JSON list of C-alpha atoms in Angstrom, two decimals:
[
{"chain": "M", "resi": 659, "resn": "MET", "atom": "CA", "xyz": [128.77, 184.78, 131.71]},
{"chain": "M", "resi": 660, "resn": "LYS", "atom": "CA", "xyz": [128.42, 181.45, 129.95]},
{"chain": "M", "resi": 661, "resn": "SER", "atom": "CA", "xyz": [129.44, 180.72, 126.29]},
{"chain": "M", "resi": 662, "resn": "PHE", "atom": "CA", "xyz": [126.89, 180.09, 123.69]},
{"chain": "M", "resi": 663, "resn": "LYS", "atom": "CA", "xyz": [129.23, 177.02, 122.53]},
{"chain": "M", "resi": 664, "resn": "ALA", "atom": "CA", "xyz": [132.56, 176.12, 122.94]},
{"chain": "M", "resi": 665, "resn": "CYS", "atom": "CA", "xyz": [134.77, 173.59, 120.68]},
{"chain": "M", "resi": 666, "resn": "LYS", "atom": "CA", "xyz": [136.02, 170.73, 122.77]},
{"chain": "M", "resi": 667, "resn": "CYS", "atom": "CA", "xyz": [139.00, 170.04, 120.53]},
{"chain": "M", "resi": 668, "resn": "CYS", "atom": "CA", "xyz": [140.75, 173.48, 120.55]},
{"chain": "M", "resi": 669, "resn": "LYS", "atom": "CA", "xyz": [138.83, 175.11, 123.49]},
{"chain": "M", "resi": 670, "resn": "LYS", "atom": "CA", "xyz": [137.86, 177.99, 121.36]},
{"chain": "M", "resi": 671, "resn": "GLU", "atom": "CA", "xyz": [134.55, 179.80, 123.00]},
{"chain": "M", "resi": 672, "resn": "TYR", "atom": "CA", "xyz": [131.96, 181.53, 121.14]},
{"chain": "M", "resi": 673, "resn": "SER", "atom": "CA", "xyz": [130.24, 184.00, 123.49]},
{"chain": "M", "resi": 674, "resn": "THR", "atom": "CA", "xyz": [126.81, 184.43, 121.34]},
{"chain": "M", "resi": 675, "resn": "GLU", "atom": "CA", "xyz": [125.13, 182.59, 118.91]},
{"chain": "M", "resi": 676, "resn": "GLN", "atom": "CA", "xyz": [125.87, 185.43, 116.44]},
{"chain": "M", "resi": 677, "resn": "MET", "atom": "CA", "xyz": [129.59, 185.11, 117.02]},
{"chain": "M", "resi": 678, "resn": "PHE", "atom": "CA", "xyz": [129.17, 181.14, 116.49]},
{"chain": "M", "resi": 679, "resn": "ILE", "atom": "CA", "xyz": [127.47, 181.68, 113.31]},
{"chain": "M", "resi": 680, "resn": "ALA", "atom": "CA", "xyz": [129.81, 184.52, 112.09]},
{"chain": "M", "resi": 681, "resn": "CYS", "atom": "CA", "xyz": [133.00, 182.61, 112.92]},
{"chain": "M", "resi": 682, "resn": "THR", "atom": "CA", "xyz": [132.05, 179.22, 111.80]},
{"chain": "M", "resi": 683, "resn": "LYS", "atom": "CA", "xyz": [131.73, 177.47, 108.39]},
{"chain": "M", "resi": 684, "resn": "TYR", "atom": "CA", "xyz": [128.27, 176.20, 107.31]},
{"chain": "M", "resi": 685, "resn": "VAL", "atom": "CA", "xyz": [128.23, 172.45, 106.88]},
{"chain": "M", "resi": 686, "resn": "GLY", "atom": "CA", "xyz": [124.70, 171.33, 106.48]},
{"chain": "M", "resi": 687, "resn": "ILE", "atom": "CA", "xyz": [121.57, 170.68, 108.42]},
{"chain": "M", "resi": 688, "resn": "GLN", "atom": "CA", "xyz": [120.64, 167.05, 109.87]},
{"chain": "M", "resi": 689, "resn": "SER", "atom": "CA", "xyz": [116.88, 167.06, 109.89]},
{"chain": "M", "resi": 690, "resn": "PHE", "atom": "CA", "xyz": [114.80, 164.68, 112.49]},
{"chain": "M", "resi": 691, "resn": "ALA", "atom": "CA", "xyz": [111.56, 165.61, 111.08]},
{"chain": "M", "resi": 692, "resn": "PRO", "atom": "CA", "xyz": [108.86, 164.33, 111.12]},
{"chain": "M", "resi": 693, "resn": "TYR", "atom": "CA", "xyz": [109.55, 163.02, 114.42]},
{"chain": "M", "resi": 694, "resn": "ASN", "atom": "CA", "xyz": [111.12, 166.15, 115.94]},
{"chain": "M", "resi": 695, "resn": "LEU", "atom": "CA", "xyz": [110.36, 169.82, 115.62]},
{"chain": "M", "resi": 696, "resn": "PHE", "atom": "CA", "xyz": [113.91, 170.69, 115.53]},
{"chain": "M", "resi": 697, "resn": "SER", "atom": "CA", "xyz": [116.92, 169.90, 113.42]},
{"chain": "M", "resi": 698, "resn": "LEU", "atom": "CA", "xyz": [120.82, 170.55, 114.00]},
{"chain": "M", "resi": 699, "resn": "GLU", "atom": "CA", "xyz": [122.53, 173.10, 112.10]},
{"chain": "M", "resi": 700, "resn": "LEU", "atom": "CA", "xyz": [126.22, 171.59, 111.41]},
{"chain": "M", "resi": 701, "resn": "ARG", "atom": "CA", "xyz": [129.03, 174.25, 111.25]},
{"chain": "M", "resi": 702, "resn": "ASP", "atom": "CA", "xyz": [133.01, 173.72, 111.31]},
{"chain": "M", "resi": 703, "resn": "CYS", "atom": "CA", "xyz": [135.18, 175.36, 113.99]},
{"chain": "M", "resi": 704, "resn": "ASN", "atom": "CA", "xyz": [138.32, 176.80, 112.55]},
{"chain": "M", "resi": 705, "resn": "CYS", "atom": "CA", "xyz": [140.16, 173.70, 114.01]},
{"chain": "M", "resi": 706, "resn": "GLY", "atom": "CA", "xyz": [137.95, 171.49, 111.87]},
{"chain": "M", "resi": 707, "resn": "THR", "atom": "CA", "xyz": [135.69, 170.13, 114.47]},
{"chain": "M", "resi": 708, "resn": "THR", "atom": "CA", "xyz": [131.93, 169.97, 113.65]},
{"chain": "M", "resi": 709, "resn": "LEU", "atom": "CA", "xyz": [129.61, 171.62, 115.95]},
{"chain": "M", "resi": 710, "resn": "ALA", "atom": "CA", "xyz": [126.15, 171.52, 116.28]},
{"chain": "M", "resi": 711, "resn": "ARG", "atom": "CA", "xyz": [123.32, 173.86, 117.30]},
{"chain": "M", "resi": 712, "resn": "ARG", "atom": "CA", "xyz": [119.82, 173.14, 117.87]},
{"chain": "M", "resi": 713, "resn": "LEU", "atom": "CA", "xyz": [117.51, 174.70, 114.88]},
{"chain": "M", "resi": 714, "resn": "PRO", "atom": "CA", "xyz": [113.78, 174.87, 115.18]},
{"chain": "M", "resi": 715, "resn": "ILE", "atom": "CA", "xyz": [111.91, 173.97, 112.06]},
{"chain": "M", "resi": 716, "resn": "ILE", "atom": "CA", "xyz": [111.11, 177.56, 111.43]},
{"chain": "M", "resi": 717, "resn": "GLU", "atom": "CA", "xyz": [114.54, 178.88, 111.66]},
{"chain": "M", "resi": 718, "resn": "GLN", "atom": "CA", "xyz": [115.91, 176.06, 109.41]},
{"chain": "M", "resi": 719, "resn": "GLN", "atom": "CA", "xyz": [113.53, 177.14, 106.71]},
{"chain": "M", "resi": 720, "resn": "LEU", "atom": "CA", "xyz": [115.03, 180.80, 106.79]},
{"chain": "M", "resi": 721, "resn": "VAL", "atom": "CA", "xyz": [118.37, 179.22, 106.61]},
{"chain": "M", "resi": 722, "resn": "LEU", "atom": "CA", "xyz": [117.65, 176.99, 103.53]},
{"chain": "M", "resi": 723, "resn": "ALA", "atom": "CA", "xyz": [116.13, 180.01, 101.79]}
]
């Protein structure tokens, strides 16, 4: 099974999106609106590397609420 996300620095693999969210620290959101309908949620791996996941605008509003 392919992992959801992997850290290229420490090689830690996050098998699901839920695991990725639970095991990483929220950093912030980089928005590309109004040019795109998605943003990047930035999260820190335990090793300190910042990882990103694509976040639709609707989900971004839920994260910020």
